[in-house]
């Protein structure tokens, strides 16, 4: 009984019925009050009579009825009848209101039961189901569509999580197998020569370095998916300059010229460290793939209310059919056959992290490249008063 009383349907029924009865009681009370004020009512006797005498002799009583007494009696009886029927009507109306309110509340709450039933049946392994509530566009349908949208986001998140786990396990399997093979075949073998051991140590070191980089990129990717950015006013040119400082020594070691074309005062709102990592990942790719003796250009500017940062190199370039895939997690181009790979021998997460960071700041990332002519990666971020999102290459 307690659970029954706590249901929304019961509370709505009582609320509707109570309001209806209160309104009816007010109407009937007003009618009764108005009628009582317009009719005269006073106590009356059952019988009215007059003594009859003749020559002083009493002959008995003769019943006499006056018109005003009849009217008074009619008024009193009418008010009693009105009062009795009013109470009876209110009692019947109360019962009818309970029944009608119960039925109408059930019909009104039927979409909620559908939403509850569907949500209860959905599991983490079956997020493709939707409520798809039909009917008029009211608050309940808006609620159902909001839940469907939330389920869509959850489905995308779970799919991305499963894909990340599958890809990470696949990527980690290879260096682990390399380490295990070298440990079993060389490092633990007493007959192995010093030269073989040194070569095995170098192979294991490269494999562990790759695993370390992969784990770091996985952690960075997971953090970028969470809303953990610190929003602050930052200068994109200053961030790009800091990223250049980090790779200056590596560029010098590879005989590369790191040229900076940075316009100061490029204000945007975002996370300083995250944006520096995004630009740093682009510079890392450019320094790693650009041919020795070439030039890597890091530029920043403003256009149409948007600020941008770009990294241009003279590397092998990217084929047209692979440009849309370079930002996919763990994707790599072909190492040979004339098709370049901006992430060959790398974790395959660098550009994916770049896209996550930029899009989480409300920006866009674009790549412009041709085979044999190098590549240009451009990060567009909203400035103080951004207009329509740009699409072109500001370095062209």
mmCIF file of C-alpha atoms in Angstrom:
data_model
loop_
_atom_site.group_PDB
_atom_site.id
_atom_site.type_symbol
_atom_site.label_atom_id
_atom_site.label_comp_id
_atom_site.label_asym_id
_atom_site.label_seq_id
_atom_site.Cartn_x
_atom_site.Cartn_y
_atom_site.Cartn_z
ATOM 1 C CA UNK A 1 0.000 0.000 0.000
ATOM 2 C CA UNK A 2 2.862 2.368 0.815
ATOM 3 C CA UNK A 3 4.484 1.796 -2.586
ATOM 4 C CA UNK A 4 1.132 2.342 -4.256
ATOM 5 C CA UNK A 5 0.691 5.674 -2.483
ATOM 6 C CA UNK A 6 4.194 6.768 -3.517
ATOM 7 C CA UNK A 7 3.531 6.333 -7.244
ATOM 8 C CA UNK A 8 3.281 9.414 -9.448
ATOM 9 C CA UNK A 9 0.055 8.080 -10.911
ATOM 10 C CA UNK A 10 -1.604 7.958 -7.480
ATOM 11 C CA UNK A 11 -0.382 11.435 -6.575
ATOM 12 C CA UNK A 12 -1.617 12.861 -9.874
ATOM 13 C CA UNK A 13 -4.990 11.169 -9.372
ATOM 14 C CA UNK A 14 -5.385 12.630 -5.893
ATOM 15 C CA UNK A 15 -4.222 16.037 -7.076
ATOM 16 C CA UNK A 16 -6.615 16.165 -10.046
ATOM 17 C CA UNK A 17 -9.523 14.813 -7.992
ATOM 18 C CA UNK A 18 -8.854 17.169 -5.092
ATOM 19 C CA UNK A 19 -8.752 20.209 -7.368
ATOM 20 C CA UNK A 20 -11.939 19.134 -9.138
ATOM 21 C CA UNK A 21 -13.839 18.519 -5.891
ATOM 22 C CA UNK A 22 -12.614 21.783 -4.410
ATOM 23 C CA UNK A 23 -13.755 23.667 -7.498
ATOM 24 C CA UNK A 24 -17.149 21.929 -7.497
ATOM 25 C CA UNK A 25 -17.598 22.583 -3.769
ATOM 26 C CA UNK A 26 -16.889 26.270 -4.291
ATOM 27 C CA UNK A 27 -19.407 26.484 -7.147
ATOM 28 C CA UNK A 28 -22.145 24.649 -5.252
ATOM 29 C CA UNK A 29 -21.410 26.626 -2.076
ATOM 30 C CA UNK A 30 -21.703 29.886 -3.994
ATOM 31 C CA UNK A 31 -25.033 28.781 -5.501
ATOM 32 C CA UNK A 32 -26.366 27.740 -2.098
ATOM 33 C CA UNK A 33 -25.251 31.023 -0.528
ATOM 34 C CA UNK A 34 -26.834 33.091 -3.294
ATOM 35 C CA UNK A 35 -30.149 31.219 -3.110
ATOM 36 C CA UNK A 36 -30.229 31.450 0.696
ATOM 37 C CA UNK A 37 -29.747 35.206 0.569
ATOM 38 C CA UNK A 38 -32.572 35.746 -1.903
ATOM 39 C CA UNK A 39 -35.172 33.685 0.000
ATOM 40 C CA UNK A 40 -36.697 34.387 3.395
ATOM 41 C CA UNK A 41 -36.509 31.532 5.861
ATOM 42 C CA UNK A 42 -37.841 31.386 9.371
ATOM 43 C CA UNK A 43 -39.239 28.658 11.640
ATOM 44 C CA UNK A 44 -42.747 27.661 10.802
ATOM 45 C CA UNK A 45 -45.491 25.636 12.541
ATOM 46 C CA UNK A 46 -47.023 22.541 11.130
ATOM 47 C CA UNK A 47 -50.561 23.769 11.463
ATOM 48 C CA UNK A 48 -52.073 27.221 11.465
ATOM 49 C CA UNK A 49 -55.699 27.648 12.863
ATOM 50 C CA UNK A 50 -58.125 30.325 13.995
ATOM 51 C CA UNK A 51 -60.658 30.032 16.869
ATOM 52 C CA UNK A 52 -64.317 30.160 15.733
ATOM 53 C CA UNK A 53 -67.024 31.600 18.065
ATOM 54 C CA UNK A 54 -70.692 32.487 17.677
ATOM 55 C CA UNK A 55 -72.516 34.753 20.091
ATOM 56 C CA UNK A 56 -69.626 34.279 22.464
ATOM 57 C CA UNK A 57 -69.799 30.531 22.268
ATOM 58 C CA UNK A 58 -66.597 28.693 21.321
ATOM 59 C CA UNK A 59 -67.203 26.477 18.358
ATOM 60 C CA UNK A 60 -63.630 25.116 17.757
ATOM 61 C CA UNK A 61 -60.611 25.850 15.542
ATOM 62 C CA UNK A 62 -60.699 26.352 11.785
ATOM 63 C CA UNK A 63 -57.377 25.710 9.949
ATOM 64 C CA UNK A 64 -56.120 28.835 8.224
ATOM 65 C CA UNK A 65 -53.071 29.004 5.940
ATOM 66 C CA UNK A 66 -51.536 32.290 4.952
ATOM 67 C CA UNK A 67 -49.666 32.711 1.627
ATOM 68 C CA UNK A 68 -46.439 33.987 3.196
ATOM 69 C CA UNK A 69 -46.273 30.969 5.484
ATOM 70 C CA UNK A 70 -46.615 28.634 2.531
ATOM 71 C CA UNK A 71 -43.831 30.469 0.706
ATOM 72 C CA UNK A 72 -41.639 30.254 3.784
ATOM 73 C CA UNK A 73 -42.199 26.516 4.058
ATOM 74 C CA UNK A 74 -41.411 26.033 0.392
ATOM 75 C CA UNK A 75 -38.184 28.027 0.765
ATOM 76 C CA UNK A 76 -37.026 25.991 3.732
ATOM 77 C CA UNK A 77 -37.762 22.691 2.007
ATOM 78 C CA UNK A 78 -36.079 23.893 -1.179
ATOM 79 C CA UNK A 79 -32.877 24.824 0.648
ATOM 80 C CA UNK A 80 -32.822 21.473 2.455
ATOM 81 C CA UNK A 81 -33.255 19.657 -0.850
ATOM 82 C CA UNK A 82 -30.515 21.756 -2.494
ATOM 83 C CA UNK A 83 -28.122 21.062 0.382
ATOM 84 C CA UNK A 84 -28.808 17.312 0.382
ATOM 85 C CA UNK A 85 -28.422 17.010 -3.380
ATOM 86 C CA UNK A 86 -25.249 19.111 -3.302
ATOM 87 C CA UNK A 87 -23.589 16.777 -0.820
ATOM 88 C CA UNK A 88 -24.727 13.742 -2.813
ATOM 89 C CA UNK A 89 -23.446 15.274 -6.034
ATOM 90 C CA UNK A 90 -20.082 16.054 -4.469
ATOM 91 C CA UNK A 91 -19.743 12.474 -3.189
ATOM 92 C CA UNK A 92 -20.578 11.019 -6.601
ATOM 93 C CA UNK A 93 -18.327 13.529 -8.357
ATOM 94 C CA UNK A 94 -15.461 12.612 -6.036
ATOM 95 C CA UNK A 95 -15.723 8.914 -6.914
ATOM 96 C CA UNK A 96 -16.041 9.692 -10.619
ATOM 97 C CA UNK A 97 -13.035 12.057 -10.429
ATOM 98 C CA UNK A 98 -10.916 9.341 -8.815
ATOM 99 C CA UNK A 99 -11.721 6.876 -11.586
ATOM 100 C CA UNK A 100 -11.337 9.376 -14.425
ATOM 101 C CA UNK A 101 -8.166 10.853 -12.887
ATOM 102 C CA UNK A 102 -6.646 7.393 -12.513
ATOM 103 C CA UNK A 103 -7.342 6.552 -16.158
ATOM 104 C CA UNK A 104 -6.138 9.906 -17.504
ATOM 105 C CA UNK A 105 -2.990 9.858 -15.340
ATOM 106 C CA UNK A 106 -2.214 6.376 -16.643
ATOM 107 C CA UNK A 107 -2.570 7.536 -20.249
ATOM 108 C CA UNK A 108 -0.462 10.628 -19.596
ATOM 109 C CA UNK A 109 2.288 8.575 -17.939
ATOM 110 C CA UNK A 110 2.311 5.788 -20.522
ATOM 111 C CA UNK A 111 5.320 7.304 -22.402
ATOM 112 C CA UNK A 112 7.278 7.376 -19.141
ATOM 113 C CA UNK A 113 6.589 3.674 -18.616
ATOM 114 C CA UNK A 114 7.839 3.043 -22.151
ATOM 115 C CA UNK A 115 11.003 5.046 -21.461
ATOM 116 C CA UNK A 116 11.576 3.207 -18.181
ATOM 117 C CA UNK A 117 11.012 -0.213 -19.716
ATOM 118 C CA UNK A 118 13.354 0.431 -22.645
ATOM 119 C CA UNK A 119 16.059 1.927 -20.416
ATOM 120 C CA UNK A 120 15.852 -1.077 -18.086
ATOM 121 C CA UNK A 121 16.279 -3.500 -20.999
ATOM 122 C CA UNK A 122 19.310 -1.707 -22.456
ATOM 123 C CA UNK A 123 22.681 -3.074 -21.412
ATOM 124 C CA UNK A 124 26.230 -1.931 -22.040
ATOM 125 C CA UNK A 125 26.560 -4.567 -24.769
ATOM 126 C CA UNK A 126 23.320 -3.458 -26.493
ATOM 127 C CA UNK A 127 23.387 0.325 -26.694
ATOM 128 C CA UNK A 128 21.990 0.375 -30.234
ATOM 129 C CA UNK A 129 18.390 0.308 -28.979
ATOM 130 C CA UNK A 130 16.404 3.534 -28.898
ATOM 131 C CA UNK A 131 13.098 4.578 -27.372
ATOM 132 C CA UNK A 132 11.791 6.268 -30.572
ATOM 133 C CA UNK A 133 8.739 7.663 -28.795
ATOM 134 C CA UNK A 134 5.917 8.664 -31.138
ATOM 135 C CA UNK A 135 3.058 11.056 -30.492
ATOM 136 C CA UNK A 136 2.791 14.818 -30.105
ATOM 137 C CA UNK A 137 5.914 16.863 -29.560
ATOM 138 C CA UNK A 138 5.502 17.554 -25.868
ATOM 139 C CA UNK A 139 7.773 17.452 -22.825
ATOM 140 C CA UNK A 140 7.711 13.643 -22.638
ATOM 141 C CA UNK A 141 8.775 13.274 -26.264
ATOM 142 C CA UNK A 142 11.556 15.805 -25.677
ATOM 143 C CA UNK A 143 12.640 13.677 -22.705
ATOM 144 C CA UNK A 144 12.634 10.509 -24.826
ATOM 145 C CA UNK A 145 14.668 12.167 -27.586
ATOM 146 C CA UNK A 146 17.133 13.465 -25.000
ATOM 147 C CA UNK A 147 17.550 9.931 -23.645
ATOM 148 C CA UNK A 148 18.032 8.622 -27.222
ATOM 149 C CA UNK A 149 20.721 11.247 -27.803
ATOM 150 C CA UNK A 150 22.418 10.277 -24.547
ATOM 151 C CA UNK A 151 22.327 6.606 -25.579
ATOM 152 C CA UNK A 152 23.931 7.554 -28.883
ATOM 153 C CA UNK A 153 26.777 9.299 -27.086
ATOM 154 C CA UNK A 154 27.202 6.341 -24.750
ATOM 155 C CA UNK A 155 27.260 3.948 -27.708
ATOM 156 C CA UNK A 156 29.981 6.005 -29.397
ATOM 157 C CA UNK A 157 31.971 6.181 -26.156
ATOM 158 C CA UNK A 158 31.748 2.422 -25.541
ATOM 159 C CA UNK A 159 32.636 1.699 -29.167
ATOM 160 C CA UNK A 160 35.671 3.997 -28.957
ATOM 161 C CA UNK A 161 36.678 2.380 -25.661
ATOM 162 C CA UNK A 162 36.457 -1.126 -27.107
ATOM 163 C CA UNK A 163 38.359 -0.007 -30.195
ATOM 164 C CA UNK A 164 41.058 1.572 -28.027
ATOM 165 C CA UNK A 165 41.425 -1.605 -25.963
ATOM 166 C CA UNK A 166 41.588 -3.800 -29.082
ATOM 167 C CA UNK A 167 44.083 -1.526 -30.822
ATOM 168 C CA UNK A 168 46.233 -1.088 -27.714
ATOM 169 C CA UNK A 169 46.399 -4.827 -27.097
ATOM 170 C CA UNK A 170 47.341 -5.371 -30.735
ATOM 171 C CA UNK A 171 50.035 -2.698 -30.624
ATOM 172 C CA UNK A 172 51.524 -3.956 -27.353
ATOM 173 C CA UNK A 173 51.600 -7.563 -28.518
ATOM 174 C CA UNK A 174 54.334 -6.934 -31.092
ATOM 175 C CA UNK A 175 57.007 -5.310 -28.830
ATOM 176 C CA UNK A 176 56.262 -7.812 -26.076
ATOM 177 C CA UNK A 177 56.821 -10.666 -28.527
ATOM 178 C CA UNK A 178 60.098 -9.075 -29.657
ATOM 179 C CA UNK A 179 61.320 -8.712 -26.079
ATOM 180 C CA UNK A 180 60.277 -12.249 -25.214
ATOM 181 C CA UNK A 181 61.992 -13.712 -28.289
ATOM 182 C CA UNK A 182 65.275 -11.913 -27.650
ATOM 183 C CA UNK A 183 65.245 -12.863 -23.975
ATOM 184 C CA UNK A 184 64.651 -16.514 -24.766
ATOM 185 C CA UNK A 185 66.956 -16.808 -27.778
ATOM 186 C CA UNK A 186 69.902 -14.570 -26.909
ATOM 187 C CA UNK A 187 70.088 -12.912 -23.511
ATOM 188 C CA UNK A 188 69.419 -16.085 -21.511
ATOM 189 C CA UNK A 189 71.359 -18.361 -23.816
ATOM 190 C CA UNK A 190 74.853 -19.150 -22.439
ATOM 191 C CA UNK A 191 76.245 -19.857 -25.897
ATOM 192 C CA UNK A 192 75.287 -16.409 -27.274
ATOM 193 C CA UNK A 193 78.190 -14.157 -28.235
ATOM 194 C CA UNK A 194 78.749 -10.662 -26.892
ATOM 195 C CA UNK A 195 77.894 -9.212 -30.278
ATOM 196 C CA UNK A 196 74.566 -11.070 -30.333
ATOM 197 C CA UNK A 197 73.786 -9.920 -26.816
ATOM 198 C CA UNK A 198 74.571 -6.295 -27.679
ATOM 199 C CA UNK A 199 72.325 -6.494 -30.740
ATOM 200 C CA UNK A 200 69.549 -8.097 -28.658
ATOM 201 C CA UNK A 201 69.893 -5.380 -26.008
ATOM 202 C CA UNK A 202 69.530 -2.710 -28.690
ATOM 203 C CA UNK A 203 66.412 -4.440 -30.061
ATOM 204 C CA UNK A 204 64.883 -4.791 -26.595
ATOM 205 C CA UNK A 205 65.666 -1.133 -25.874
ATOM 206 C CA UNK A 206 63.868 -0.010 -29.039
ATOM 207 C CA UNK A 207 60.908 -2.229 -28.190
ATOM 208 C CA UNK A 208 60.626 -0.899 -24.630
ATOM 209 C CA UNK A 209 60.969 2.670 -25.910
ATOM 210 C CA UNK A 210 58.135 2.045 -28.309
ATOM 211 C CA UNK A 211 56.022 0.557 -25.515
ATOM 212 C CA UNK A 212 56.772 3.518 -23.245
ATOM 213 C CA UNK A 213 55.767 5.961 -25.958
ATOM 214 C CA UNK A 214 52.615 3.970 -26.671
ATOM 215 C CA UNK A 215 51.567 3.946 -23.008
ATOM 216 C CA UNK A 216 52.221 7.687 -22.703
ATOM 217 C CA UNK A 217 50.155 8.403 -25.800
ATOM 218 C CA UNK A 218 47.350 6.149 -24.563
ATOM 219 C CA UNK A 219 47.242 8.041 -21.270
ATOM 220 C CA UNK A 220 47.262 11.354 -23.102
ATOM 221 C CA UNK A 221 44.491 10.154 -25.393
ATOM 222 C CA UNK A 222 42.375 9.077 -22.420
ATOM 223 C CA UNK A 223 42.931 12.411 -20.665
ATOM 224 C CA UNK A 224 41.982 14.356 -23.783
ATOM 225 C CA UNK A 225 38.654 12.516 -23.942
ATOM 226 C CA UNK A 226 37.802 13.698 -20.438
ATOM 227 C CA UNK A 227 36.607 17.290 -19.850
ATOM 228 C CA UNK A 228 39.674 18.172 -17.791
ATOM 229 C CA UNK A 229 40.964 21.210 -19.713
ATOM 230 C CA UNK A 230 41.816 24.413 -17.902
ATOM 231 C CA UNK A 231 40.186 27.238 -19.863
ATOM 232 C CA UNK A 232 42.302 30.379 -19.867
ATOM 233 C CA UNK A 233 43.314 33.145 -22.248
ATOM 234 C CA UNK A 234 46.413 31.935 -24.086
ATOM 235 C CA UNK A 235 48.637 33.227 -26.882
ATOM 236 C CA UNK A 236 48.823 30.617 -29.639
ATOM 237 C CA UNK A 237 52.023 32.123 -31.042
ATOM 238 C CA UNK A 238 53.754 31.853 -27.652
ATOM 239 C CA UNK A 239 52.610 28.226 -27.335
ATOM 240 C CA UNK A 240 53.952 27.411 -30.809
ATOM 241 C CA UNK A 241 57.272 29.061 -29.920
ATOM 242 C CA UNK A 242 57.555 26.917 -26.762
ATOM 243 C CA UNK A 243 56.904 23.788 -28.826
ATOM 244 C CA UNK A 244 59.647 24.826 -31.256
ATOM 245 C CA UNK A 245 62.104 25.221 -28.385
ATOM 246 C CA UNK A 246 61.445 21.629 -27.319
ATOM 247 C CA UNK A 247 62.429 20.239 -30.745
ATOM 248 C CA UNK A 248 65.182 22.684 -31.666
ATOM 249 C CA UNK A 249 67.968 20.335 -30.575
ATOM 250 C CA UNK A 250 66.449 17.351 -32.393
ATOM 251 C CA UNK A 251 66.062 19.403 -35.589
ATOM 252 C CA UNK A 252 69.688 20.540 -35.324
ATOM 253 C CA UNK A 253 70.826 16.943 -34.848
ATOM 254 C CA UNK A 254 69.066 15.975 -38.080
ATOM 255 C CA UNK A 255 70.493 18.983 -39.935
ATOM 256 C CA UNK A 256 67.081 20.632 -40.261
ATOM 257 C CA UNK A 257 66.281 24.329 -40.237
ATOM 258 C CA UNK A 258 63.367 25.103 -37.878
ATOM 259 C CA UNK A 259 61.983 28.415 -39.173
ATOM 260 C CA UNK A 260 59.374 30.303 -37.146
ATOM 261 C CA UNK A 261 56.807 32.666 -38.651
ATOM 262 C CA UNK A 262 54.845 33.534 -35.545
ATOM 263 C CA UNK A 263 52.638 36.607 -35.300
ATOM 264 C CA UNK A 264 52.320 37.653 -31.625
ATOM 265 C CA UNK A 265 49.064 38.419 -29.871
ATOM 266 C CA UNK A 266 46.994 35.481 -31.195
ATOM 267 C CA UNK A 267 44.541 35.218 -28.320
ATOM 268 C CA UNK A 268 42.276 32.211 -27.793
ATOM 269 C CA UNK A 269 40.708 30.375 -24.868
ATOM 270 C CA UNK A 270 42.066 26.931 -24.061
ATOM 271 C CA UNK A 271 44.433 24.686 -22.143
ATOM 272 C CA UNK A 272 48.036 25.838 -22.539
ATOM 273 C CA UNK A 273 49.664 22.421 -22.003
ATOM 274 C CA UNK A 274 47.204 20.565 -24.229
ATOM 275 C CA UNK A 275 47.668 22.986 -27.139
ATOM 276 C CA UNK A 276 51.460 22.831 -26.736
ATOM 277 C CA UNK A 277 51.267 19.031 -26.941
ATOM 278 C CA UNK A 278 49.147 19.231 -30.101
ATOM 279 C CA UNK A 279 51.593 21.540 -31.865
ATOM 280 C CA UNK A 280 54.516 19.538 -30.482
ATOM 281 C CA UNK A 281 53.144 16.327 -31.994
ATOM 282 C CA UNK A 282 52.999 17.995 -35.421
ATOM 283 C CA UNK A 283 56.550 19.315 -35.091
ATOM 284 C CA UNK A 284 57.741 15.875 -33.912
ATOM 285 C CA UNK A 285 56.305 14.246 -37.035
ATOM 286 C CA UNK A 286 57.799 16.903 -39.289
ATOM 287 C CA UNK A 287 61.277 16.678 -37.736
ATOM 288 C CA UNK A 288 61.185 12.890 -37.891
ATOM 289 C CA UNK A 289 60.125 12.640 -41.528
ATOM 290 C CA UNK A 290 61.654 15.699 -43.183
ATOM 291 C CA UNK A 291 64.781 14.921 -45.256
ATOM 292 C CA UNK A 292 68.111 16.035 -43.868
ATOM 293 C CA UNK A 293 69.056 19.551 -44.903
ATOM 294 C CA UNK A 294 65.476 20.659 -45.509
ATOM 295 C CA UNK A 295 63.379 23.245 -43.712
ATOM 296 C CA UNK A 296 60.499 22.852 -41.257
ATOM 297 C CA UNK A 297 58.284 25.936 -40.997
ATOM 298 C CA UNK A 298 56.175 26.634 -37.920
ATOM 299 C CA UNK A 299 53.772 29.537 -38.457
ATOM 300 C CA UNK A 300 50.850 31.136 -36.650
ATOM 301 C CA UNK A 301 48.380 33.849 -37.640
ATOM 302 C CA UNK A 302 44.777 35.052 -37.656
ATOM 303 C CA UNK A 303 42.036 34.989 -40.281
ATOM 304 C CA UNK A 304 38.307 35.682 -40.136
ATOM 305 C CA UNK A 305 38.172 35.810 -36.341
ATOM 306 C CA UNK A 306 40.012 32.461 -36.076
ATOM 307 C CA UNK A 307 43.613 31.924 -35.013
ATOM 308 C CA UNK A 308 45.728 29.238 -36.621
ATOM 309 C CA UNK A 309 48.997 27.397 -36.197
ATOM 310 C CA UNK A 310 50.606 25.415 -38.996
ATOM 311 C CA UNK A 311 53.575 23.066 -39.410
ATOM 312 C CA UNK A 312 54.988 22.583 -42.899
ATOM 313 C CA UNK A 313 57.703 20.127 -43.931
ATOM 314 C CA UNK A 314 59.335 18.825 -47.115
ATOM 315 C CA UNK A 315 58.778 15.175 -46.275
ATOM 316 C CA UNK A 316 57.450 12.399 -48.502
ATOM 317 C CA UNK A 317 53.849 13.661 -48.406
ATOM 318 C CA UNK A 318 50.560 11.812 -48.043
ATOM 319 C CA UNK A 319 48.530 10.143 -50.773
ATOM 320 C CA UNK A 320 45.099 11.656 -51.497
ATOM 321 C CA UNK A 321 43.197 8.516 -50.501
ATOM 322 C CA UNK A 322 44.935 8.468 -47.090
ATOM 323 C CA UNK A 323 44.539 12.108 -46.017
ATOM 324 C CA UNK A 324 41.206 11.510 -44.308
ATOM 325 C CA UNK A 325 42.637 8.575 -42.347
ATOM 326 C CA UNK A 326 45.820 10.116 -40.947
ATOM 327 C CA UNK A 327 43.975 11.252 -37.789
ATOM 328 C CA UNK A 328 42.549 7.802 -37.054
ATOM 329 C CA UNK A 329 43.910 6.108 -33.960
ATOM 330 C CA UNK A 330 46.745 3.598 -34.683
ATOM 331 C CA UNK A 331 46.524 4.141 -38.435
ATOM 332 C CA UNK A 332 49.739 3.916 -40.430
ATOM 333 C CA UNK A 333 50.410 4.432 -44.094
ATOM 334 C CA UNK A 334 52.401 1.988 -46.194
ATOM 335 C CA UNK A 335 56.107 2.174 -45.733
ATOM 336 C CA UNK A 336 56.835 1.425 -49.355
ATOM 337 C CA UNK A 337 55.282 1.581 -52.773
ATOM 338 C CA UNK A 338 55.467 5.347 -52.967
ATOM 339 C CA UNK A 339 52.924 5.834 -50.202
ATOM 340 C CA UNK A 340 54.232 7.833 -47.299
ATOM 341 C CA UNK A 341 53.643 7.189 -43.656
ATOM 342 C CA UNK A 342 53.739 10.147 -41.302
ATOM 343 C CA UNK A 343 53.669 7.739 -38.378
ATOM 344 C CA UNK A 344 55.813 4.881 -39.584
ATOM 345 C CA UNK A 345 57.710 3.310 -36.694
ATOM 346 C CA UNK A 346 55.602 5.352 -34.263
ATOM 347 C CA UNK A 347 52.684 4.625 -31.947
ATOM 348 C CA UNK A 348 50.029 5.845 -34.337
ATOM 349 C CA UNK A 349 48.408 8.035 -31.668
ATOM 350 C CA UNK A 350 50.128 11.386 -32.227
ATOM 351 C CA UNK A 351 47.780 12.815 -34.848
ATOM 352 C CA UNK A 352 44.742 11.259 -33.180
ATOM 353 C CA UNK A 353 45.653 13.155 -30.009
ATOM 354 C CA UNK A 354 46.072 16.342 -32.040
ATOM 355 C CA UNK A 355 42.559 16.034 -33.428
ATOM 356 C CA UNK A 356 41.080 15.288 -29.990
ATOM 357 C CA UNK A 357 42.741 18.331 -28.442
ATOM 358 C CA UNK A 358 41.758 20.718 -31.220
ATOM 359 C CA UNK A 359 38.156 19.531 -31.524
ATOM 360 C CA UNK A 360 37.694 19.652 -27.748
ATOM 361 C CA UNK A 361 38.635 23.356 -28.014
ATOM 362 C CA UNK A 362 35.972 23.907 -30.668
ATOM 363 C CA UNK A 363 38.547 24.009 -33.452
ATOM 364 C CA UNK A 364 39.429 22.215 -36.684
ATOM 365 C CA UNK A 365 42.514 20.407 -37.928
ATOM 366 C CA UNK A 366 43.306 20.157 -41.647
ATOM 367 C CA UNK A 367 46.034 18.504 -43.689
ATOM 368 C CA UNK A 368 47.266 19.638 -47.115
ATOM 369 C CA UNK A 369 49.716 17.287 -48.798
ATOM 370 C CA UNK A 370 50.861 15.801 -52.079
ATOM 371 C CA UNK A 371 53.175 12.854 -52.626
ATOM 372 C CA UNK A 372 56.758 13.994 -52.943
ATOM 373 C CA UNK A 373 56.059 17.646 -52.056
ATOM 374 C CA UNK A 374 55.703 17.553 -48.272
ATOM 375 C CA UNK A 375 52.756 18.217 -45.960
ATOM 376 C CA UNK A 376 51.159 21.094 -44.090
ATOM 377 C CA UNK A 377 49.068 20.536 -40.959
ATOM 378 C CA UNK A 378 46.892 23.464 -39.838
ATOM 379 C CA UNK A 379 45.151 23.909 -36.493
ATOM 380 C CA UNK A 380 42.222 26.376 -36.524
ATOM 381 C CA UNK A 381 40.998 27.652 -33.140
ATOM 382 C CA UNK A 382 38.218 30.168 -32.441
ATOM 383 C CA UNK A 383 39.464 33.635 -31.620
ATOM 384 C CA UNK A 384 37.686 36.423 -29.720
ATOM 385 C CA UNK A 385 34.993 36.813 -32.425
ATOM 386 C CA UNK A 386 35.082 33.806 -34.778
ATOM 387 C CA UNK A 387 33.142 33.927 -38.028
ATOM 388 C CA UNK A 388 32.462 31.081 -40.417
ATOM 389 C CA UNK A 389 34.844 28.136 -39.985
ATOM 390 C CA UNK A 390 37.744 28.448 -42.487
ATOM 391 C CA UNK A 391 38.806 25.569 -44.696
ATOM 392 C CA UNK A 392 41.760 26.807 -46.739
ATOM 393 C CA UNK A 393 45.514 26.543 -46.267
ATOM 394 C CA UNK A 394 46.859 29.811 -44.775
ATOM 395 C CA UNK A 395 50.379 28.796 -45.783
ATOM 396 C CA UNK A 396 49.516 28.600 -49.495
#
